[in-house]
Short mmCIF file of C-alpha atoms in Angstrom, two decimals:
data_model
loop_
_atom_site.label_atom_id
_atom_site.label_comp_id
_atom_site.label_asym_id
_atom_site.label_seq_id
_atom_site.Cartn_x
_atom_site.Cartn_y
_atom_site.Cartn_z
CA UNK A 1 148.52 34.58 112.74
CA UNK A 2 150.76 32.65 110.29
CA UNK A 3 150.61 36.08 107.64
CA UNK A 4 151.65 38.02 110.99
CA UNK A 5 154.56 35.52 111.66
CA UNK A 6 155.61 35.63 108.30
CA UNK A 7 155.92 39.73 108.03
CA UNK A 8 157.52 39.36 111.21
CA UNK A 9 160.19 37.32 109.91
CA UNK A 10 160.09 39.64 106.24
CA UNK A 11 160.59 42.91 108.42
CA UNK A 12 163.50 41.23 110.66
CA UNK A 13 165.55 40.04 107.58
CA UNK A 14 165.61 43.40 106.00
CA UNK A 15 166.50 45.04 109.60
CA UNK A 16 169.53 42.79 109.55
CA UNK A 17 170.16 43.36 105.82
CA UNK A 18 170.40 47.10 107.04
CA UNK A 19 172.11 46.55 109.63
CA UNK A 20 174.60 44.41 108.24
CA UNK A 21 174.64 47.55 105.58
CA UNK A 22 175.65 49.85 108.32
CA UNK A 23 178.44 47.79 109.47
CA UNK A 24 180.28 46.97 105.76
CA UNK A 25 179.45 50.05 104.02
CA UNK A 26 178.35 52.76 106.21
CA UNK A 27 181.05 52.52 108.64
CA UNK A 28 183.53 52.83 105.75
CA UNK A 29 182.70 56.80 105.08
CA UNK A 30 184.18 59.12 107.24
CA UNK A 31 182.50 59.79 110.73
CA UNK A 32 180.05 63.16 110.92
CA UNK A 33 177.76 64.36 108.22
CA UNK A 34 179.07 61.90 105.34
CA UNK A 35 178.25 58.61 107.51
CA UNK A 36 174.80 60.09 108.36
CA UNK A 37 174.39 61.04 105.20
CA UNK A 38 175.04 57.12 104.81
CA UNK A 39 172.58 55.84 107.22
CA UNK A 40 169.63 57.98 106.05
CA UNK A 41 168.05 55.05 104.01
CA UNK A 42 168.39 52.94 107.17
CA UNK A 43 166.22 55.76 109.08
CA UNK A 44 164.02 55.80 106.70
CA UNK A 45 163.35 51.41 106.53
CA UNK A 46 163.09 51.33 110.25
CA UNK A 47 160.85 54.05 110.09
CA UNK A 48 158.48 52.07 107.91
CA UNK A 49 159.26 48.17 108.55
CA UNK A 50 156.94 48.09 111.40
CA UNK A 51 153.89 49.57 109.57
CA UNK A 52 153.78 46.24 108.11
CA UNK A 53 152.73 44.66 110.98
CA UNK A 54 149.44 44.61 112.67
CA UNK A 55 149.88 42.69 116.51
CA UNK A 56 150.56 45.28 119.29
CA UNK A 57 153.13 43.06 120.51
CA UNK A 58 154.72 43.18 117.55
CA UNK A 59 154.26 45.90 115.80
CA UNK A 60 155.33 47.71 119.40
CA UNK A 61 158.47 45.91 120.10
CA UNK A 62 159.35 46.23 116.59
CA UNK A 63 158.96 49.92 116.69
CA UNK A 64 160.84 50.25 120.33
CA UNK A 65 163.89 48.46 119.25
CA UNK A 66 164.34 49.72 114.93
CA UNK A 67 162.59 52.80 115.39
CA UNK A 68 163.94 54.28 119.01
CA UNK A 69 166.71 52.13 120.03
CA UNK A 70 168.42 51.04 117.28
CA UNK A 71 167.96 54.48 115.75
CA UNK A 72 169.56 56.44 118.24
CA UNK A 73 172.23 54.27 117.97
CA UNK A 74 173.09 54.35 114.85
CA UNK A 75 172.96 57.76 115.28
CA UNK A 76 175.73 57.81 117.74
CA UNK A 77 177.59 55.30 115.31
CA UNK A 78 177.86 58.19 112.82
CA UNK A 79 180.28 59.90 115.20
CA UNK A 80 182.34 57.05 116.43
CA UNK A 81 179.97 57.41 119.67
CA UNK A 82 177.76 54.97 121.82
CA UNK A 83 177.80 50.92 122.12
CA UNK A 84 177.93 50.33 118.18
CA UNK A 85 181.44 51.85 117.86
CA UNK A 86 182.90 49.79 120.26
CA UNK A 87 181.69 46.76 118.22
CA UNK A 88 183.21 47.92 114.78
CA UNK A 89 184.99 44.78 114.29
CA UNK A 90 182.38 42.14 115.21
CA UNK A 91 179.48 41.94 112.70
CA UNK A 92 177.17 39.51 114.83
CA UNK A 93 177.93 41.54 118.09
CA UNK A 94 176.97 44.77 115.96
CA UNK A 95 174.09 43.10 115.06
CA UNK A 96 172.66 42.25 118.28
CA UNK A 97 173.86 45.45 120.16
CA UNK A 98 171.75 47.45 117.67
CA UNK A 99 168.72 45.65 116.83
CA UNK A 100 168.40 44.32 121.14
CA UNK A 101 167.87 46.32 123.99
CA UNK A 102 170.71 45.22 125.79
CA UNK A 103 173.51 46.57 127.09
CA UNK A 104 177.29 44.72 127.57
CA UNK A 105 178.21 44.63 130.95
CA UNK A 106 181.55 46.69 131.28
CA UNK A 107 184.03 44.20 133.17
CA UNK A 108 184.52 45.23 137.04
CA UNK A 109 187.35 46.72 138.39
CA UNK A 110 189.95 44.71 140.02
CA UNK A 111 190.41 44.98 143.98
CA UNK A 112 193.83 43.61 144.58
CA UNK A 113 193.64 44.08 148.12
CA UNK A 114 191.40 45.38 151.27
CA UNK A 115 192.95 48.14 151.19
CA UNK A 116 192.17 48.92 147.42
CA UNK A 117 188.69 48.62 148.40
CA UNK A 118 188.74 51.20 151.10
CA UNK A 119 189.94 53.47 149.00
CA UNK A 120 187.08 52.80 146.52
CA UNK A 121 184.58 55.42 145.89
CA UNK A 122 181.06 54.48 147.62
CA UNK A 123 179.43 55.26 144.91
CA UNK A 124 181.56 52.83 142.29
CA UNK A 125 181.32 50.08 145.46
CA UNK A 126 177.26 50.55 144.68
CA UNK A 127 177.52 50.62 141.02
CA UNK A 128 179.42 47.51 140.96
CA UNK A 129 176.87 45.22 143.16
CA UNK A 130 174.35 46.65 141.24
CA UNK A 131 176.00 44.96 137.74
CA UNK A 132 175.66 41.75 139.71
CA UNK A 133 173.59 39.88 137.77
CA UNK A 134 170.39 38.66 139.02
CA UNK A 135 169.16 35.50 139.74
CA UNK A 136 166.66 34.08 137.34
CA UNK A 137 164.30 32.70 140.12
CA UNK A 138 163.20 36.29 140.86
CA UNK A 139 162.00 36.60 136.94
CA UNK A 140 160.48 33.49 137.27
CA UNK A 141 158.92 34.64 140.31
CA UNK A 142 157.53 37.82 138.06
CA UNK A 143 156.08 35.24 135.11
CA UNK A 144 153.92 33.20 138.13
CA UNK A 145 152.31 36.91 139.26
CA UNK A 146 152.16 37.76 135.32
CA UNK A 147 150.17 34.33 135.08
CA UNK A 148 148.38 35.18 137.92
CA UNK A 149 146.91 38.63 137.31
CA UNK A 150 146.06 37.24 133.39
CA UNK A 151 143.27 35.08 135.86
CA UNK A 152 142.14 38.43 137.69
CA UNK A 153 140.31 39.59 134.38
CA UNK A 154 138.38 36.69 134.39
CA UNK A 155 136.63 38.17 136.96
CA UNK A 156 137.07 42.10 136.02
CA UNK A 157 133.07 42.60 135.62
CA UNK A 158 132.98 41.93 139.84
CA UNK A 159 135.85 44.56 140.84
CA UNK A 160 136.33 47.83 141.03
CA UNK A 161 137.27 49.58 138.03
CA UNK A 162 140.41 51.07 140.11
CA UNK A 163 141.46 47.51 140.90
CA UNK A 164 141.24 46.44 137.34
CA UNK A 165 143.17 50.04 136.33
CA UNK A 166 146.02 48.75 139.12
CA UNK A 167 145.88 45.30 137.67
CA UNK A 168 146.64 46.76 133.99
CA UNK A 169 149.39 48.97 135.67
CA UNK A 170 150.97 45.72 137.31
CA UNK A 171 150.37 43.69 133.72
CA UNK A 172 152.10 46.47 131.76
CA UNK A 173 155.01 46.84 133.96
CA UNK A 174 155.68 42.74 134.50
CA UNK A 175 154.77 41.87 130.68
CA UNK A 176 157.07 44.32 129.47
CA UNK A 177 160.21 43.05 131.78
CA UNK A 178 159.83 39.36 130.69
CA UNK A 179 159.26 40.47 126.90
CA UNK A 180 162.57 42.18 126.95
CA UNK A 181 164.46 39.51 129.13
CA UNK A 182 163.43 37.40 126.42
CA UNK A 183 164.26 39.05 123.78
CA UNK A 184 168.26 39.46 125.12
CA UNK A 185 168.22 35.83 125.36
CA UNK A 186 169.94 35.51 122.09
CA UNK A 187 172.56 37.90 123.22
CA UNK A 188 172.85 35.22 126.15
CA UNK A 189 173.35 32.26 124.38
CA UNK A 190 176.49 34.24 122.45
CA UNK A 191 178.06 34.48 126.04
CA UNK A 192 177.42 38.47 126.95
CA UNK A 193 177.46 39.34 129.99
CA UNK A 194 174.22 41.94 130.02
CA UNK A 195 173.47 44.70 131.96
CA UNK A 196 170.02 44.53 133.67
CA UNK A 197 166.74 46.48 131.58
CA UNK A 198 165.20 47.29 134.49
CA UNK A 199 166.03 47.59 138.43
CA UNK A 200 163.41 46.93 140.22
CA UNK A 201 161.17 49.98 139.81
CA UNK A 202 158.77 49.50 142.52
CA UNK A 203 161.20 49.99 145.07
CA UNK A 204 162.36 53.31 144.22
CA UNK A 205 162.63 55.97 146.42
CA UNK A 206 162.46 59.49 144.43
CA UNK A 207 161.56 60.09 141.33
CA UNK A 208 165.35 60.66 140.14
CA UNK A 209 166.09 56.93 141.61
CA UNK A 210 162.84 55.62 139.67
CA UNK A 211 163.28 57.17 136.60
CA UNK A 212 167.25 57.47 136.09
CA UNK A 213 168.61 54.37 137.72
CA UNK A 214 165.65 51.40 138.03
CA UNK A 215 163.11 51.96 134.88
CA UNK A 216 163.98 50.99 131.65
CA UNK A 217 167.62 51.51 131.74
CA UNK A 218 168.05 50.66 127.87
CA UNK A 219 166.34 53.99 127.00
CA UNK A 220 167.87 55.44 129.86
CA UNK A 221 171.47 54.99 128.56
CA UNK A 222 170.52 55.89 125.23
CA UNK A 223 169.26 59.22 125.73
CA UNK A 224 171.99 60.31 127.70
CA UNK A 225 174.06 60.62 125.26
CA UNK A 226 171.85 61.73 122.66
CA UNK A 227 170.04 64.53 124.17
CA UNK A 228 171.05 64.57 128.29
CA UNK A 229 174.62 65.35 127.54
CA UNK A 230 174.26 67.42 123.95
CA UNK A 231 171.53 69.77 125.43
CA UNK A 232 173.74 70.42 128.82
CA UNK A 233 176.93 71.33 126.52
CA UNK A 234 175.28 73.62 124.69
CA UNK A 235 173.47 75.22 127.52
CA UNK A 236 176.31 75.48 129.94
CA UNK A 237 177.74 77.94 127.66
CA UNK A 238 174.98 80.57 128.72
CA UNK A 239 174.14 79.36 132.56
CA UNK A 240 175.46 77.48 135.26
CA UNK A 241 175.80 73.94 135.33
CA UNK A 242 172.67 73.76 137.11
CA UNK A 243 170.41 75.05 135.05
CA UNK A 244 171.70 73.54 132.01
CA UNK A 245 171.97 69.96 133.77
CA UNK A 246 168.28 71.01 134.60
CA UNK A 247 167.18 71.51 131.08
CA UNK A 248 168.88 68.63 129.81
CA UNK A 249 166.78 66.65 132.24
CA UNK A 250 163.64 68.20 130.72
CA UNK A 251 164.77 67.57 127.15
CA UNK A 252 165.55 64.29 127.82
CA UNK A 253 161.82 63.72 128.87
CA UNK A 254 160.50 65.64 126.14
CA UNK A 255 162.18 63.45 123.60
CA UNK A 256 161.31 60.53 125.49
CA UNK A 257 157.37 61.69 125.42
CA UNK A 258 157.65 62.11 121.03
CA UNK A 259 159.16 58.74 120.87
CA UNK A 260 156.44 56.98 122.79
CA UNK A 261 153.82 58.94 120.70
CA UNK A 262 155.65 57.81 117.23
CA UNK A 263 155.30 54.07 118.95
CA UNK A 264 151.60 54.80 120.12
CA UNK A 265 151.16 55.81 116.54
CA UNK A 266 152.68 52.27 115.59
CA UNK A 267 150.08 50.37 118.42
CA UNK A 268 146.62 52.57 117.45
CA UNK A 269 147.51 53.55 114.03
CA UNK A 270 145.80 57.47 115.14
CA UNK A 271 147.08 60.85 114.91
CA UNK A 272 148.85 61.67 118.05
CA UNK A 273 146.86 63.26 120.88
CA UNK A 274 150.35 64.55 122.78
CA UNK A 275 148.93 63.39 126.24
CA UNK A 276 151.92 60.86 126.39
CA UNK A 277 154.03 64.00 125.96
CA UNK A 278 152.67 66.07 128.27
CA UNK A 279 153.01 63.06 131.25
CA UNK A 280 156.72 62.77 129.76
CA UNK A 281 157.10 66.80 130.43
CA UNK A 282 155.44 66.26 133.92
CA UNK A 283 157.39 64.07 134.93
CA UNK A 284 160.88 65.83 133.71
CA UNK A 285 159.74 69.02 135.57
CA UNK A 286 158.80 66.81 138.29
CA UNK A 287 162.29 65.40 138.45
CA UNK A 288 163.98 69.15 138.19
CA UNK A 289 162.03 70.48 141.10
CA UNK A 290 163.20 67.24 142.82
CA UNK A 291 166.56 67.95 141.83
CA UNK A 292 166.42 71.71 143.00
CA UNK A 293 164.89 71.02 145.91
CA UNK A 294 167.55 68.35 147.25
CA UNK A 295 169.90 70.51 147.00
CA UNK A 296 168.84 73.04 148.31
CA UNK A 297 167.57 71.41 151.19
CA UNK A 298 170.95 69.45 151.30
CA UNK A 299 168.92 65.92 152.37
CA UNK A 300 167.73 67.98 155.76
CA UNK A 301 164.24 66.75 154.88
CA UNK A 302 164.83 63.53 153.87
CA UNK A 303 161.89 60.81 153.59
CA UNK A 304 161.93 57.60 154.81
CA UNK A 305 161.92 55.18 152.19
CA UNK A 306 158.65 53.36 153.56
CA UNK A 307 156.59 56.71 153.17
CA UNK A 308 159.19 57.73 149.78
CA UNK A 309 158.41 54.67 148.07
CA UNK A 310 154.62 54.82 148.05
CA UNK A 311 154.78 58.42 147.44
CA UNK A 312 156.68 58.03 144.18
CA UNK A 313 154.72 55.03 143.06
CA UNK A 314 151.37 57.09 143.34
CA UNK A 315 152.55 60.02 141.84
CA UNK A 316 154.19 57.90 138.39
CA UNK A 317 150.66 55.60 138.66
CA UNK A 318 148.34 58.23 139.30
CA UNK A 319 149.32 60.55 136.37
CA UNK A 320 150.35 57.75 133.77
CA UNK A 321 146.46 56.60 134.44
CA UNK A 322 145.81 60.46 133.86
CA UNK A 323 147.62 60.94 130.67
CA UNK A 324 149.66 57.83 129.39
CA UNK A 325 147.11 55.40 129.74
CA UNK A 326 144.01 57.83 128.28
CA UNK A 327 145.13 57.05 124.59
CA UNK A 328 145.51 53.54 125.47
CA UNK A 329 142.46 52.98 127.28
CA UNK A 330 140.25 55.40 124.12
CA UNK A 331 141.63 53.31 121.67
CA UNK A 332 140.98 50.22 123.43
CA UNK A 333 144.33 49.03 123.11
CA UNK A 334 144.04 47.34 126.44
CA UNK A 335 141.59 44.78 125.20
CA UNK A 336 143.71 44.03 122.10
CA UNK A 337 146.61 42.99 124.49
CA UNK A 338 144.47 40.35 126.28
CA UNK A 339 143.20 39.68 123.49
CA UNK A 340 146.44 38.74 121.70
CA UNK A 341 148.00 37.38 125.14
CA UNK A 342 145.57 35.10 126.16
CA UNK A 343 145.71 33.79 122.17
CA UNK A 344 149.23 33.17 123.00
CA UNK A 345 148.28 30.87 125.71
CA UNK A 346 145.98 29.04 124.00
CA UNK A 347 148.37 28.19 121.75
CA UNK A 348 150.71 27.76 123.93
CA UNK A 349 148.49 24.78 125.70
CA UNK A 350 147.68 23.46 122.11
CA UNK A 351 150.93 22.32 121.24
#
């Protein structure tokens, strides 16, 4: 553990190095081709820093946030796009921004009056209470039932193999929100204001709700403007809006399926298999159709959200156990986690 640590803190110092890179030097060449031109070497590290680790905690968060997230957005950087430009003059707040996945809260718009906020669009009024941010009991709510299901698998030889698959499901999704609240705590401590990573997923009522406005919303925001909104320009050229917004929502998945195979790759260390992919491309024609069918329908058949909610949750569970979890589950990354979590608390109750 203490040669894991110390890569760790090896692979981290030459992120910032490159980071630090991008924001003296890079950002001095002209914006385009000549600034990406610039940032190639910085592609390439990130690409490779996390091969040097060997945890799947860290080998996979390190991959999420150099390889995907700080990646794309670097690529927007090169043409004066996405959060890093806004940060140009700020080398810690660059820093953070790009290695993080977090997200500066935008300030609210000032109501001056009743009146003013009447006139407000409903949808802004919704967007706005949504930015509120939450309240930290509910999180520490989520680490007690994190704690708790980690005491479930002490007894996984006397249930049901479907109730230890639905345990996983509920381990993934909780583990995953408290690793990345923690890891925007430094952001924190510097005073941002952050946007939330994820909006409480299990209460979403379509697939377009679940997957564009309450799960993950770091990667969310990310890819729409580096493939949602390039792929609909180019498209509505040649079709209606429709069917280019359309497409852009499937290429949006698609890219979204490669990058969690390059970060399986990272976790199992195998050739990809493409079944993360293909429940990617599901789900993005599953979202289309969705899409299509609203409006067509124009909300005549509309769900309520006690039979919506379930609905949604079954369909994302039941084919995530069909294809994102098989490579998982064959590589038997699932008993490296415990594994390396319940280590953790051993540790932890050590010292």
């Amino acid at each position: 553990m203490d040669g894991e640590l110390n890569n760790l803190i090896k692979v981290w110092i030459l992120a910032i190095t490159c980071l630090t890179y991008c924001y003296c030097i890079a950002s001095r060449f002209p914006r385009g081709i000549a600034r990406l031109i610039s940032l190639l070497p910085v592609f390439y590290l990130f690409i490779i820093l996390p091969l040097n680790l060997s945890t799947v905690h860290f080998s996979g968060v390190t991959s999420f946030f150099l390889v995907w997230l700080a990646s794309f957005k670097l690529l927007l950087f090169a043409f004066d796009q996405g959060p890093l430009f806004q940060l140009n003059n700020k080398l810690l707040h660059f820093i953070l921004v790009a290695s993080l996945p977090i997200k500066i809260k935008p300030d609210p718009p000032v109501i001056k009056s009743p009146q003013d906020l009447n006139n407000t669009n409903p949808s802004e009024q919704i967007n706005t209470q949504e930015s509120l941010p939450k309240s930290p009991v509910l999180l520490v709510i989520k680490f007690v039932l994190f704690s708790a299901l980690l005491k479930v698998y002490d007894y996984r030889e006397n249930l049901h193999p479907y109730v230890v698959l639905a345990v996983y499901c509920c381990h993934l999704y909780l583990e995953l929100e408290i690793v990345l609240a923690m890891c925007a705590t430094p952001a924190r401590v510097f005073g941002f204001e952050l946007e939330s990573q994820f909006n409480e997923p299990y209460l979403a009522t379509s697939l377009q709700d679940f997957w564009g406005r309450r799960w993950n919303l770091m990667v969310t925001s990310i890819l729409r403007p580096t493939v949602y909104n390039p792929t609909q320009n180019v498209f509505i050229r040649i079709m209606e809006q429709r069917w280019a917004q359309l497409l852009g929502v499937i290429a949006t998945f698609v890219v979204s399926g490669i990058m969690h195979e390059v970060i399986y790759y990272y976790l199992a260390r195998v050739p990809p298999t493409w079944e993360v992919t293909w429940f990617f491309i599901l789900q993005g024609i599953s979202v289309a159709i969705e899409v299509l069918l609203k409006k067509k329908l124009r909300n005549r058949l509309r769900l309520h959200r006690a039979v919506a909610g379930p609905l949604v949750l079954a369909f994302v569970a039941g084919t995530g156990v069909w294809l994102f979890f098989a490579q998982i589950f064959r590589n038997k990354l699932e008993e490296k986690v415990l594994t390396e979590v319940f280590f953790l608390v051993d540790f932890i109750k050590i010292k």
